[in-house]
Amino acid sequence: MSTEQHTGAPSSTRWLITGAAGMLGRDLAEVLAEAGAEVTALTRKDLDVTDAEAVRAAVAGHDVVVNAAAWTDVDGAETEEAAATRINGDGPRALAAACADSGAVLLQVSTDYVFPGDATEPYPHDAATSPVNAYGRSKLAGERAVAELLPERGYVVRTAWLYGAHGRNFVSTMLGLAEQRETLDVVDDQRGQPTWTRALARQLRDLGEAAVAGRAPAGVYHGTASETATWFDLARAAFELTGLDPQRVRPTTSEKFVRPARRPSYSVLAHERWAEAGVAVQPHWREQLAEALRTMAPGKNPGAPQTPAPRGRSGA
């Protein structure tokens, strides 16, 4: 079953995507093109989102701006927080200011990492934020800039556990490692919502259209898959759905994989606001994964472990 929700009617909305070379940005450009929208897709080489004058010029003439440009190196942000905040905080501020002047809608992609991860029930959109790492703090700075400068046309869409066909990610890495190792030990004490970038792109498309039509209240939305899993659950499902033996994936704890940046143990987000916008929530994570794997060829993906991890910003 497809996660597609759109009616297929051509869109007259003029879209600008920043970070268009990233995993989400590429899927979003494809989804919008398929809907017949007019799309300007800018990569990091095309636009520095921290350059206010360049941003102002780029935003002019567009109805909806989606900021998919970001510093995504979570561990690197621990030692380079100022640099991460320039992109994740100052970038959204420049975009929000430009949208305030031009009248455009801004969809700012954010993260579950703005929460501490100590909850036992899904975080609602208005839950108190308290990041536990530098990356989360940098993204929260971007959220606050949008709320401050664009209260009527600013939309923050928090997402989490992203994977897709166009970038290095957990699913493609697991399938790459399956070709090299007999067994894999995967963390089973962190819980979240594995989200396919194309499913998120479709939801962003629908939210942007609803915003332009005046149907979607501004503010925070949570753009993640329905239902929850651990990384262990996700790895086993990826093995199973690609014909591999899921018993090759073994559970372990976060203590076995110490990283510079602390990770939230509970990254489950509530989806109650989508009904207000008239936009469907995303399907079950397993349904998304099954559709996604048909587009992700094991062993031929950018997430294979022999490919060096990108440093610093991604898709900006």
PDB file of C-alpha atoms in Angstrom:
ATOM      1  CA  MET A   1       0.000   0.000   0.000  1.00  0.00           C
ATOM      2  CA  SER A   2       1.335   3.429  -0.926  1.00  0.00           C
ATOM      3  CA  THR A   3       1.699   6.264   1.553  1.00  0.00           C
ATOM      4  CA  GLU A   4       0.607   8.683  -1.192  1.00  0.00           C
ATOM      5  CA  GLN A   5      -2.167  11.034  -0.049  1.00  0.00           C
ATOM      6  CA  HIS A   6      -2.262  13.660  -2.799  1.00  0.00           C
ATOM      7  CA  THR A   7      -5.146  13.947  -5.238  1.00  0.00           C
ATOM      8  CA  GLY A   8      -2.786  14.268  -8.179  1.00  0.00           C
ATOM      9  CA  ALA A   9      -4.222  17.637  -9.250  1.00  0.00           C
ATOM     10  CA  PRO A  10      -1.555  20.015 -10.592  1.00  0.00           C
ATOM     11  CA  SER A  11      -0.347  22.587  -8.081  1.00  0.00           C
ATOM     12  CA  SER A  12       0.068  26.269  -8.928  1.00  0.00           C
ATOM     13  CA  THR A  13       2.000  26.912  -5.724  1.00  0.00           C
ATOM     14  CA  ARG A  14       5.575  28.145  -6.209  1.00  0.00           C
ATOM     15  CA  TRP A  15       7.952  26.251  -3.930  1.00  0.00           C
ATOM     16  CA  LEU A  16      11.513  26.916  -2.808  1.00  0.00           C
ATOM     17  CA  ILE A  17      13.533  24.068  -1.276  1.00  0.00           C
ATOM     18  CA  THR A  18      16.785  24.786   0.536  1.00  0.00           C
ATOM     19  CA  GLY A  19      19.112  21.871   1.190  1.00  0.00           C
ATOM     20  CA  ALA A  20      17.867  20.291  -2.025  1.00  0.00           C
ATOM     21  CA  ALA A  21      20.852  17.938  -2.362  1.00  0.00           C
ATOM     22  CA  GLY A  22      20.068  16.175   0.920  1.00  0.00           C
ATOM     23  CA  MET A  23      18.082  13.007   1.486  1.00  0.00           C
ATOM     24  CA  LEU A  24      14.829  14.800   2.312  1.00  0.00           C
ATOM     25  CA  GLY A  25      15.389  17.666  -0.114  1.00  0.00           C
ATOM     26  CA  ARG A  26      15.769  15.343  -3.096  1.00  0.00           C
ATOM     27  CA  ASP A  27      12.639  13.373  -2.218  1.00  0.00           C
ATOM     28  CA  LEU A  28      10.681  16.591  -1.701  1.00  0.00           C
ATOM     29  CA  ALA A  29      11.745  17.976  -5.087  1.00  0.00           C
ATOM     30  CA  GLU A  30      10.582  14.750  -6.738  1.00  0.00           C
ATOM     31  CA  VAL A  31       7.263  14.659  -4.882  1.00  0.00           C
ATOM     32  CA  LEU A  32       6.499  18.283  -5.743  1.00  0.00           C
ATOM     33  CA  ALA A  33       7.458  17.807  -9.393  1.00  0.00           C
ATOM     34  CA  GLU A  34       5.133  14.820  -9.593  1.00  0.00           C
ATOM     35  CA  ALA A  35       2.339  17.045  -8.248  1.00  0.00           C
ATOM     36  CA  GLY A  36       2.959  19.575 -11.008  1.00  0.00           C
ATOM     37  CA  ALA A  37       4.284  22.267  -8.686  1.00  0.00           C
ATOM     38  CA  GLU A  38       6.721  24.963  -9.737  1.00  0.00           C
ATOM     39  CA  VAL A  39       9.875  24.138  -7.780  1.00  0.00           C
ATOM     40  CA  THR A  40      13.158  25.952  -7.194  1.00  0.00           C
ATOM     41  CA  ALA A  41      15.592  23.482  -5.612  1.00  0.00           C
ATOM     42  CA  LEU A  42      18.719  25.081  -4.138  1.00  0.00           C
ATOM     43  CA  THR A  43      21.692  23.165  -2.767  1.00  0.00           C
ATOM     44  CA  ARG A  44      24.343  24.420  -0.353  1.00  0.00           C
ATOM     45  CA  LYS A  45      26.424  25.538  -3.343  1.00  0.00           C
ATOM     46  CA  ASP A  46      23.476  27.551  -4.642  1.00  0.00           C
ATOM     47  CA  LEU A  47      22.493  29.249  -1.390  1.00  0.00           C
ATOM     48  CA  ASP A  48      24.137  29.893   1.952  1.00  0.00           C
ATOM     49  CA  VAL A  49      21.122  30.036   4.273  1.00  0.00           C
ATOM     50  CA  THR A  50      23.065  32.194   6.743  1.00  0.00           C
ATOM     51  CA  ASP A  51      23.522  34.948   4.121  1.00  0.00           C
ATOM     52  CA  ALA A  52      20.508  37.183   4.792  1.00  0.00           C
ATOM     53  CA  GLU A  53      20.694  39.131   1.536  1.00  0.00           C
ATOM     54  CA  ALA A  54      21.106  36.016  -0.595  1.00  0.00           C
ATOM     55  CA  VAL A  55      18.222  34.379   1.244  1.00  0.00           C
ATOM     56  CA  ARG A  56      15.988  37.401   0.703  1.00  0.00           C
ATOM     57  CA  ALA A  57      16.655  37.302  -3.029  1.00  0.00           C
ATOM     58  CA  ALA A  58      16.073  33.554  -3.222  1.00  0.00           C
ATOM     59  CA  VAL A  59      12.765  33.659  -1.323  1.00  0.00           C
ATOM     60  CA  ALA A  60      11.254  36.415  -3.480  1.00  0.00           C
ATOM     61  CA  GLY A  61       8.548  35.148  -5.811  1.00  0.00           C
ATOM     62  CA  HIS A  62       7.799  31.921  -3.924  1.00  0.00           C
ATOM     63  CA  ASP A  63       4.676  30.932  -2.005  1.00  0.00           C
ATOM     64  CA  VAL A  64       6.173  28.186   0.186  1.00  0.00           C
ATOM     65  CA  VAL A  65       9.737  27.785   1.427  1.00  0.00           C
ATOM     66  CA  VAL A  66      10.853  24.445   2.866  1.00  0.00           C
ATOM     67  CA  ASN A  67      14.088  24.622   4.815  1.00  0.00           C
ATOM     68  CA  ALA A  68      15.719  21.217   4.534  1.00  0.00           C
ATOM     69  CA  ALA A  69      19.204  22.707   4.878  1.00  0.00           C
ATOM     70  CA  ALA A  70      20.820  21.642   8.125  1.00  0.00           C
ATOM     71  CA  TRP A  71      23.916  20.723  10.060  1.00  0.00           C
ATOM     72  CA  THR A  72      23.182  17.027  10.680  1.00  0.00           C
ATOM     73  CA  ASP A  73      26.427  15.818  12.265  1.00  0.00           C
ATOM     74  CA  VAL A  74      25.039  15.204  15.750  1.00  0.00           C
ATOM     75  CA  ASP A  75      28.325  14.143  17.301  1.00  0.00           C
ATOM     76  CA  GLY A  76      30.319  16.853  15.535  1.00  0.00           C
ATOM     77  CA  ALA A  77      28.033  19.522  16.953  1.00  0.00           C
ATOM     78  CA  GLU A  78      29.324  18.704  20.443  1.00  0.00           C
ATOM     79  CA  THR A  79      32.660  20.329  19.615  1.00  0.00           C
ATOM     80  CA  GLU A  80      31.405  22.760  16.958  1.00  0.00           C
ATOM     81  CA  GLU A  81      28.170  24.025  18.462  1.00  0.00           C
ATOM     82  CA  ALA A  82      28.632  27.581  17.220  1.00  0.00           C
ATOM     83  CA  ALA A  83      29.024  26.375  13.636  1.00  0.00           C
ATOM     84  CA  ALA A  84      26.005  24.072  13.969  1.00  0.00           C
ATOM     85  CA  THR A  85      23.932  26.911  15.402  1.00  0.00           C
ATOM     86  CA  ARG A  86      24.850  29.241  12.536  1.00  0.00           C
ATOM     87  CA  ILE A  87      23.230  26.820  10.107  1.00  0.00           C
ATOM     88  CA  ASN A  88      20.439  25.386  12.267  1.00  0.00           C
ATOM     89  CA  GLY A  89      19.603  28.602  14.103  1.00  0.00           C
ATOM     90  CA  ASP A  90      20.751  31.610  12.077  1.00  0.00           C
ATOM     91  CA  GLY A  91      19.710  30.000   8.789  1.00  0.00           C
ATOM     92  CA  PRO A  92      16.044  29.625   9.791  1.00  0.00           C
ATOM     93  CA  ARG A  93      16.129  33.142  11.219  1.00  0.00           C
ATOM     94  CA  ALA A  94      17.246  34.562   7.859  1.00  0.00           C
ATOM     95  CA  LEU A  95      14.599  32.534   6.033  1.00  0.00           C
ATOM     96  CA  ALA A  96      11.853  33.559   8.459  1.00  0.00           C
ATOM     97  CA  ALA A  97      12.777  37.225   8.075  1.00  0.00           C
ATOM     98  CA  ALA A  98      12.707  36.924   4.286  1.00  0.00           C
ATOM     99  CA  CYS A  99       9.333  35.162   4.382  1.00  0.00           C
ATOM    100  CA  ALA A 100       7.953  37.836   6.696  1.00  0.00           C
ATOM    101  CA  ASP A 101       8.881  40.460   4.085  1.00  0.00           C
ATOM    102  CA  SER A 102       7.679  38.510   1.047  1.00  0.00           C
ATOM    103  CA  GLY A 103       4.504  36.963   2.436  1.00  0.00           C
ATOM    104  CA  ALA A 104       5.684  33.386   1.888  1.00  0.00           C
ATOM    105  CA  VAL A 105       4.931  30.403   4.118  1.00  0.00           C
ATOM    106  CA  LEU A 106       7.944  28.748   5.778  1.00  0.00           C
ATOM    107  CA  LEU A 107       8.113  25.047   6.623  1.00  0.00           C
ATOM    108  CA  GLN A 108      11.073  24.563   8.948  1.00  0.00           C
ATOM    109  CA  VAL A 109      12.195  20.948   9.349  1.00  0.00           C
ATOM    110  CA  SER A 110      13.230  20.270  12.946  1.00  0.00           C
ATOM    111  CA  THR A 111      13.924  17.291  15.179  1.00  0.00           C
ATOM    112  CA  ASP A 112      12.828  15.145  18.110  1.00  0.00           C
ATOM    113  CA  TYR A 113      16.161  16.075  19.697  1.00  0.00           C
ATOM    114  CA  VAL A 114      14.605  19.268  21.077  1.00  0.00           C
ATOM    115  CA  PHE A 115      13.112  16.973  23.750  1.00  0.00           C
ATOM    116  CA  PRO A 116      15.072  15.294  26.574  1.00  0.00           C
ATOM    117  CA  GLY A 117      13.842  11.811  25.685  1.00  0.00           C
ATOM    118  CA  ASP A 118      12.756  10.886  29.197  1.00  0.00           C
ATOM    119  CA  ALA A 119       8.991  10.657  28.531  1.00  0.00           C
ATOM    120  CA  THR A 120       6.842   7.536  28.668  1.00  0.00           C
ATOM    121  CA  GLU A 121       4.078   8.803  26.367  1.00  0.00           C
ATOM    122  CA  PRO A 122       4.323  10.542  22.948  1.00  0.00           C
ATOM    123  CA  TYR A 123       5.417  14.179  23.168  1.00  0.00           C
ATOM    124  CA  PRO A 124       2.602  16.545  22.129  1.00  0.00           C
ATOM    125  CA  HIS A 125       3.478  19.489  19.890  1.00  0.00           C
ATOM    126  CA  ASP A 126       3.389  21.894  22.832  1.00  0.00           C
ATOM    127  CA  ALA A 127       5.446  19.810  25.263  1.00  0.00           C
ATOM    128  CA  ALA A 128       8.280  21.588  27.064  1.00  0.00           C
ATOM    129  CA  THR A 129      11.580  21.402  25.195  1.00  0.00           C
ATOM    130  CA  SER A 130      14.896  20.587  26.867  1.00  0.00           C
ATOM    131  CA  PRO A 131      17.612  19.339  24.500  1.00  0.00           C
ATOM    132  CA  VAL A 132      20.277  17.018  25.889  1.00  0.00           C
ATOM    133  CA  ASN A 133      22.892  17.734  23.215  1.00  0.00           C
ATOM    134  CA  ALA A 134      24.320  20.567  21.124  1.00  0.00           C
ATOM    135  CA  TYR A 135      22.553  19.495  17.955  1.00  0.00           C
ATOM    136  CA  GLY A 136      19.180  19.686  19.709  1.00  0.00           C
ATOM    137  CA  ARG A 137      20.007  23.132  21.059  1.00  0.00           C
ATOM    138  CA  SER A 138      20.979  24.349  17.588  1.00  0.00           C
ATOM    139  CA  LYS A 139      17.707  23.104  16.080  1.00  0.00           C
ATOM    140  CA  LEU A 140      15.682  24.620  18.910  1.00  0.00           C
ATOM    141  CA  ALA A 141      17.273  27.983  18.110  1.00  0.00           C
ATOM    142  CA  GLY A 142      15.862  27.644  14.596  1.00  0.00           C
ATOM    143  CA  GLU A 143      12.405  26.780  15.909  1.00  0.00           C
ATOM    144  CA  ARG A 144      12.382  29.829  18.162  1.00  0.00           C
ATOM    145  CA  ALA A 145      13.457  32.118  15.333  1.00  0.00           C
ATOM    146  CA  VAL A 146      10.546  30.945  13.160  1.00  0.00           C
ATOM    147  CA  ALA A 147       8.043  31.368  16.010  1.00  0.00           C
ATOM    148  CA  GLU A 148       9.359  34.853  16.760  1.00  0.00           C
ATOM    149  CA  LEU A 149       9.563  36.264  13.241  1.00  0.00           C
ATOM    150  CA  LEU A 150       6.792  34.384  11.452  1.00  0.00           C
ATOM    151  CA  PRO A 151       4.022  33.609  13.953  1.00  0.00           C
ATOM    152  CA  GLU A 152       1.217  33.525  11.359  1.00  0.00           C
ATOM    153  CA  ARG A 153       2.972  31.757   8.460  1.00  0.00           C
ATOM    154  CA  GLY A 154       5.710  29.758  10.162  1.00  0.00           C
ATOM    155  CA  TYR A 155       5.435  25.975  10.453  1.00  0.00           C
ATOM    156  CA  VAL A 156       7.908  23.835  12.379  1.00  0.00           C
ATOM    157  CA  VAL A 157       7.756  20.160  11.409  1.00  0.00           C
ATOM    158  CA  ARG A 158       9.712  17.964  13.795  1.00  0.00           C
ATOM    159  CA  THR A 159      10.797  14.613  12.444  1.00  0.00           C
ATOM    160  CA  ALA A 160      13.034  11.747  13.550  1.00  0.00           C
ATOM    161  CA  TRP A 161      14.850   8.556  12.549  1.00  0.00           C
ATOM    162  CA  LEU A 162      14.912   9.457   8.861  1.00  0.00           C
ATOM    163  CA  TYR A 163      16.016   7.083   6.121  1.00  0.00           C
ATOM    164  CA  GLY A 164      15.670   7.172   2.342  1.00  0.00           C
ATOM    165  CA  ALA A 165      17.125   6.384  -1.051  1.00  0.00           C
ATOM    166  CA  HIS A 166      19.309   9.472  -1.403  1.00  0.00           C
ATOM    167  CA  GLY A 167      21.559   9.572   1.640  1.00  0.00           C
ATOM    168  CA  ARG A 168      23.528   7.768   4.292  1.00  0.00           C
ATOM    169  CA  ASN A 169      21.155   6.390   6.916  1.00  0.00           C
ATOM    170  CA  PHE A 170      20.552   3.553   9.353  1.00  0.00           C
ATOM    171  CA  VAL A 171      18.545   1.275   7.045  1.00  0.00           C
ATOM    172  CA  SER A 172      20.996   1.385   4.161  1.00  0.00           C
ATOM    173  CA  THR A 173      23.922   0.968   6.559  1.00  0.00           C
ATOM    174  CA  MET A 174      22.364  -2.170   8.094  1.00  0.00           C
ATOM    175  CA  LEU A 175      21.784  -3.699   4.666  1.00  0.00           C
ATOM    176  CA  GLY A 176      25.325  -2.842   3.651  1.00  0.00           C
ATOM    177  CA  LEU A 177      26.739  -4.450   6.795  1.00  0.00           C
ATOM    178  CA  ALA A 178      24.646  -7.562   6.116  1.00  0.00           C
ATOM    179  CA  GLU A 179      26.916  -8.251   3.169  1.00  0.00           C
ATOM    180  CA  GLN A 180      30.007  -8.097   5.375  1.00  0.00           C
ATOM    181  CA  ARG A 181      29.034  -9.608   8.720  1.00  0.00           C
ATOM    182  CA  GLU A 182      27.191 -12.711   9.783  1.00  0.00           C
ATOM    183  CA  THR A 183      25.568 -11.032  12.798  1.00  0.00           C
ATOM    184  CA  LEU A 184      24.859  -7.450  13.834  1.00  0.00           C
ATOM    185  CA  ASP A 185      24.388  -6.105  17.366  1.00  0.00           C
ATOM    186  CA  VAL A 186      21.816  -3.312  17.348  1.00  0.00           C
ATOM    187  CA  VAL A 187      20.569  -1.077  20.168  1.00  0.00           C
ATOM    188  CA  ASP A 188      17.219  -2.142  21.613  1.00  0.00           C
ATOM    189  CA  ASP A 189      16.766   0.466  24.370  1.00  0.00           C
ATOM    190  CA  GLN A 190      16.021   3.559  22.268  1.00  0.00           C
ATOM    191  CA  ARG A 191      12.468   3.929  20.973  1.00  0.00           C
ATOM    192  CA  GLY A 192      11.269   6.147  18.143  1.00  0.00           C
ATOM    193  CA  GLN A 193       9.363   6.315  14.860  1.00  0.00           C
ATOM    194  CA  PRO A 194      11.374   5.239  11.787  1.00  0.00           C
ATOM    195  CA  THR A 195      10.349   7.673   9.053  1.00  0.00           C
ATOM    196  CA  TRP A 196      10.868   7.399   5.294  1.00  0.00           C
ATOM    197  CA  THR A 197      11.905  10.726   3.779  1.00  0.00           C
ATOM    198  CA  ARG A 198       9.466  10.323   0.899  1.00  0.00           C
ATOM    199  CA  ALA A 199       6.529   9.889   3.299  1.00  0.00           C
ATOM    200  CA  LEU A 200       7.631  13.054   5.110  1.00  0.00           C
ATOM    201  CA  ALA A 201       8.003  14.853   1.768  1.00  0.00           C
ATOM    202  CA  ARG A 202       4.405  13.991   0.877  1.00  0.00           C
ATOM    203  CA  GLN A 203       3.220  15.303   4.229  1.00  0.00           C
ATOM    204  CA  LEU A 204       5.193  18.529   3.791  1.00  0.00           C
ATOM    205  CA  ARG A 205       3.662  18.972   0.338  1.00  0.00           C
ATOM    206  CA  ASP A 206       0.151  18.606   1.753  1.00  0.00           C
ATOM    207  CA  LEU A 207       0.882  20.920   4.678  1.00  0.00           C
ATOM    208  CA  GLY A 208       2.290  23.599   2.371  1.00  0.00           C
ATOM    209  CA  GLU A 209      -0.774  23.469   0.161  1.00  0.00           C
ATOM    210  CA  ALA A 210      -3.061  23.635   3.204  1.00  0.00           C
ATOM    211  CA  ALA A 211      -1.088  26.582   4.594  1.00  0.00           C
ATOM    212  CA  VAL A 212      -1.348  28.547   1.353  1.00  0.00           C
ATOM    213  CA  ALA A 213      -5.086  27.841   1.241  1.00  0.00           C
ATOM    214  CA  GLY A 214      -5.468  29.109   4.826  1.00  0.00           C
ATOM    215  CA  ARG A 215      -6.592  25.741   6.201  1.00  0.00           C
ATOM    216  CA  ALA A 216      -3.609  24.922   8.423  1.00  0.00           C
ATOM    217  CA  PRO A 217      -2.933  26.819  11.659  1.00  0.00           C
ATOM    218  CA  ALA A 218       0.682  27.917  12.010  1.00  0.00           C
ATOM    219  CA  GLY A 219       2.983  26.430  14.619  1.00  0.00           C
ATOM    220  CA  VAL A 220       4.492  23.057  15.433  1.00  0.00           C
ATOM    221  CA  TYR A 221       3.633  19.711  13.838  1.00  0.00           C
ATOM    222  CA  HIS A 222       5.210  16.296  14.322  1.00  0.00           C
ATOM    223  CA  GLY A 223       6.083  14.591  11.038  1.00  0.00           C
ATOM    224  CA  THR A 224       6.950  10.999  11.920  1.00  0.00           C
ATOM    225  CA  ALA A 225       5.621   7.546  11.097  1.00  0.00           C
ATOM    226  CA  SER A 226       2.784   5.973  13.037  1.00  0.00           C
ATOM    227  CA  GLU A 227       3.593   3.436  15.769  1.00  0.00           C
ATOM    228  CA  THR A 228       7.011   2.890  17.352  1.00  0.00           C
ATOM    229  CA  ALA A 229      10.099   0.701  17.146  1.00  0.00           C
ATOM    230  CA  THR A 230      13.606   0.365  18.498  1.00  0.00           C
ATOM    231  CA  TRP A 231      16.672   0.397  16.263  1.00  0.00           C
ATOM    232  CA  PHE A 232      16.777  -3.365  16.774  1.00  0.00           C
ATOM    233  CA  ASP A 233      13.162  -3.665  15.571  1.00  0.00           C
ATOM    234  CA  LEU A 234      13.939  -1.559  12.506  1.00  0.00           C
ATOM    235  CA  ALA A 235      17.044  -3.542  11.591  1.00  0.00           C
ATOM    236  CA  ARG A 236      15.203  -6.862  11.933  1.00  0.00           C
ATOM    237  CA  ALA A 237      12.321  -5.584   9.816  1.00  0.00           C
ATOM    238  CA  ALA A 238      14.730  -4.419   7.106  1.00  0.00           C
ATOM    239  CA  PHE A 239      16.349  -7.851   7.056  1.00  0.00           C
ATOM    240  CA  GLU A 240      13.013  -9.637   6.949  1.00  0.00           C
ATOM    241  CA  LEU A 241      11.603  -7.472   4.164  1.00  0.00           C
ATOM    242  CA  THR A 242      14.684  -7.980   1.988  1.00  0.00           C
ATOM    243  CA  GLY A 243      14.740 -11.754   2.415  1.00  0.00           C
ATOM    244  CA  LEU A 244      17.542 -11.888   4.965  1.00  0.00           C
ATOM    245  CA  ASP A 245      17.407 -13.883   8.194  1.00  0.00           C
ATOM    246  CA  PRO A 246      16.248 -11.449  10.924  1.00  0.00           C
ATOM    247  CA  GLN A 247      17.832 -13.707  13.567  1.00  0.00           C
ATOM    248  CA  ARG A 248      21.193 -12.368  12.397  1.00  0.00           C
ATOM    249  CA  VAL A 249      20.299  -9.113  14.188  1.00  0.00           C
ATOM    250  CA  ARG A 250      20.909  -9.323  17.932  1.00  0.00           C
ATOM    251  CA  PRO A 251      19.754  -6.855  20.632  1.00  0.00           C
ATOM    252  CA  THR A 252      22.197  -4.824  22.681  1.00  0.00           C
ATOM    253  CA  THR A 253      22.187  -1.669  24.818  1.00  0.00           C
ATOM    254  CA  SER A 254      23.248   1.915  24.234  1.00  0.00           C
ATOM    255  CA  GLU A 255      26.099   1.384  26.703  1.00  0.00           C
ATOM    256  CA  LYS A 256      27.817  -0.746  24.072  1.00  0.00           C
ATOM    257  CA  PHE A 257      27.872   2.134  21.588  1.00  0.00           C
ATOM    258  CA  VAL A 258      28.995   5.245  23.455  1.00  0.00           C
ATOM    259  CA  ARG A 259      28.850   8.373  21.274  1.00  0.00           C
ATOM    260  CA  PRO A 260      30.061  11.941  21.944  1.00  0.00           C
ATOM    261  CA  ALA A 261      26.499  13.274  21.887  1.00  0.00           C
ATOM    262  CA  ARG A 262      23.887  11.877  24.234  1.00  0.00           C
ATOM    263  CA  ARG A 263      20.867  10.373  22.423  1.00  0.00           C
ATOM    264  CA  PRO A 264      17.304  10.564  23.764  1.00  0.00           C
ATOM    265  CA  SER A 265      16.060   7.130  24.789  1.00  0.00           C
ATOM    266  CA  TYR A 266      12.434   7.936  23.961  1.00  0.00           C
ATOM    267  CA  SER A 267      11.810   9.866  20.732  1.00  0.00           C
ATOM    268  CA  VAL A 268       8.107   9.288  20.142  1.00  0.00           C
ATOM    269  CA  LEU A 269       6.103  12.278  18.891  1.00  0.00           C
ATOM    270  CA  ALA A 270       2.325  12.761  18.974  1.00  0.00           C
ATOM    271  CA  HIS A 271       0.433  13.561  15.774  1.00  0.00           C
ATOM    272  CA  GLU A 272      -2.706  15.283  17.048  1.00  0.00           C
ATOM    273  CA  ARG A 273      -2.246  18.559  15.125  1.00  0.00           C
ATOM    274  CA  TRP A 274      -2.514  17.109  11.617  1.00  0.00           C
ATOM    275  CA  ALA A 275      -6.296  16.849  11.947  1.00  0.00           C
ATOM    276  CA  GLU A 276      -6.438  20.630  12.466  1.00  0.00           C
ATOM    277  CA  ALA A 277      -4.690  21.110   9.112  1.00  0.00           C
ATOM    278  CA  GLY A 278      -6.760  18.491   7.292  1.00  0.00           C
ATOM    279  CA  VAL A 279      -3.592  16.536   6.497  1.00  0.00           C
ATOM    280  CA  ALA A 280      -3.317  12.779   7.002  1.00  0.00           C
ATOM    281  CA  VAL A 281      -0.883  11.343   9.517  1.00  0.00           C
ATOM    282  CA  GLN A 282       1.862   9.155   8.135  1.00  0.00           C
ATOM    283  CA  PRO A 283       1.287   5.388   7.845  1.00  0.00           C
ATOM    284  CA  HIS A 284       2.749   2.702  10.102  1.00  0.00           C
ATOM    285  CA  TRP A 285       6.534   2.599  10.016  1.00  0.00           C
ATOM    286  CA  ARG A 286       6.576  -0.967   8.672  1.00  0.00           C
ATOM    287  CA  GLU A 287       4.324   0.026   5.788  1.00  0.00           C
ATOM    288  CA  GLN A 288       6.663   2.896   4.974  1.00  0.00           C
ATOM    289  CA  LEU A 289       9.699   0.637   5.203  1.00  0.00           C
ATOM    290  CA  ALA A 290       8.209  -1.954   2.844  1.00  0.00           C
ATOM    291  CA  GLU A 291       7.541   0.693   0.194  1.00  0.00           C
ATOM    292  CA  ALA A 292      10.902   2.376   0.733  1.00  0.00           C
ATOM    293  CA  LEU A 293      12.913  -0.819   0.348  1.00  0.00           C
ATOM    294  CA  ARG A 294      11.571  -1.246  -3.154  1.00  0.00           C
ATOM    295  CA  THR A 295      13.541   1.911  -4.042  1.00  0.00           C
ATOM    296  CA  MET A 296      16.690   1.169  -2.008  1.00  0.00           C
ATOM    297  CA  ALA A 297      18.938  -1.467  -3.565  1.00  0.00           C
ATOM    298  CA  PRO A 298      21.089  -3.260  -0.930  1.00  0.00           C
ATOM    299  CA  GLY A 299      24.793  -2.951  -1.639  1.00  0.00           C
ATOM    300  CA  LYS A 300      24.292  -0.054  -4.039  1.00  0.00           C
ATOM    301  CA  ASN A 301      23.372   2.695  -1.648  1.00  0.00           C
ATOM    302  CA  PRO A 302      25.176   5.732  -0.268  1.00  0.00           C
ATOM    303  CA  GLY A 303      24.867   4.395   3.256  1.00  0.00           C
ATOM    304  CA  ALA A 304      27.208   1.445   2.775  1.00  0.00           C
ATOM    305  CA  PRO A 305      29.800   1.535   5.557  1.00  0.00           C
ATOM    306  CA  GLN A 306      32.784   1.897   3.222  1.00  0.00           C
ATOM    307  CA  THR A 307      31.492   5.368   2.267  1.00  0.00           C
ATOM    308  CA  PRO A 308      32.930   8.017   4.635  1.00  0.00           C
ATOM    309  CA  ALA A 309      30.292   9.761   6.735  1.00  0.00           C
ATOM    310  CA  PRO A 310      29.694  13.354   5.607  1.00  0.00           C
ATOM    311  CA  ARG A 311      31.178  15.895   7.977  1.00  0.00           C
ATOM    312  CA  GLY A 312      29.278  18.931   9.169  1.00  0.00           C
ATOM    313  CA  ARG A 313      26.244  20.119   7.226  1.00  0.00           C
ATOM    314  CA  SER A 314      24.198  17.957   4.917  1.00  0.00           C
ATOM    315  CA  GLY A 315      22.232  19.127   1.916  1.00  0.00           C
ATOM    316  CA  ALA A 316      22.682  22.788   2.796  1.00  0.00           C
TER     317      ALA A 316
END
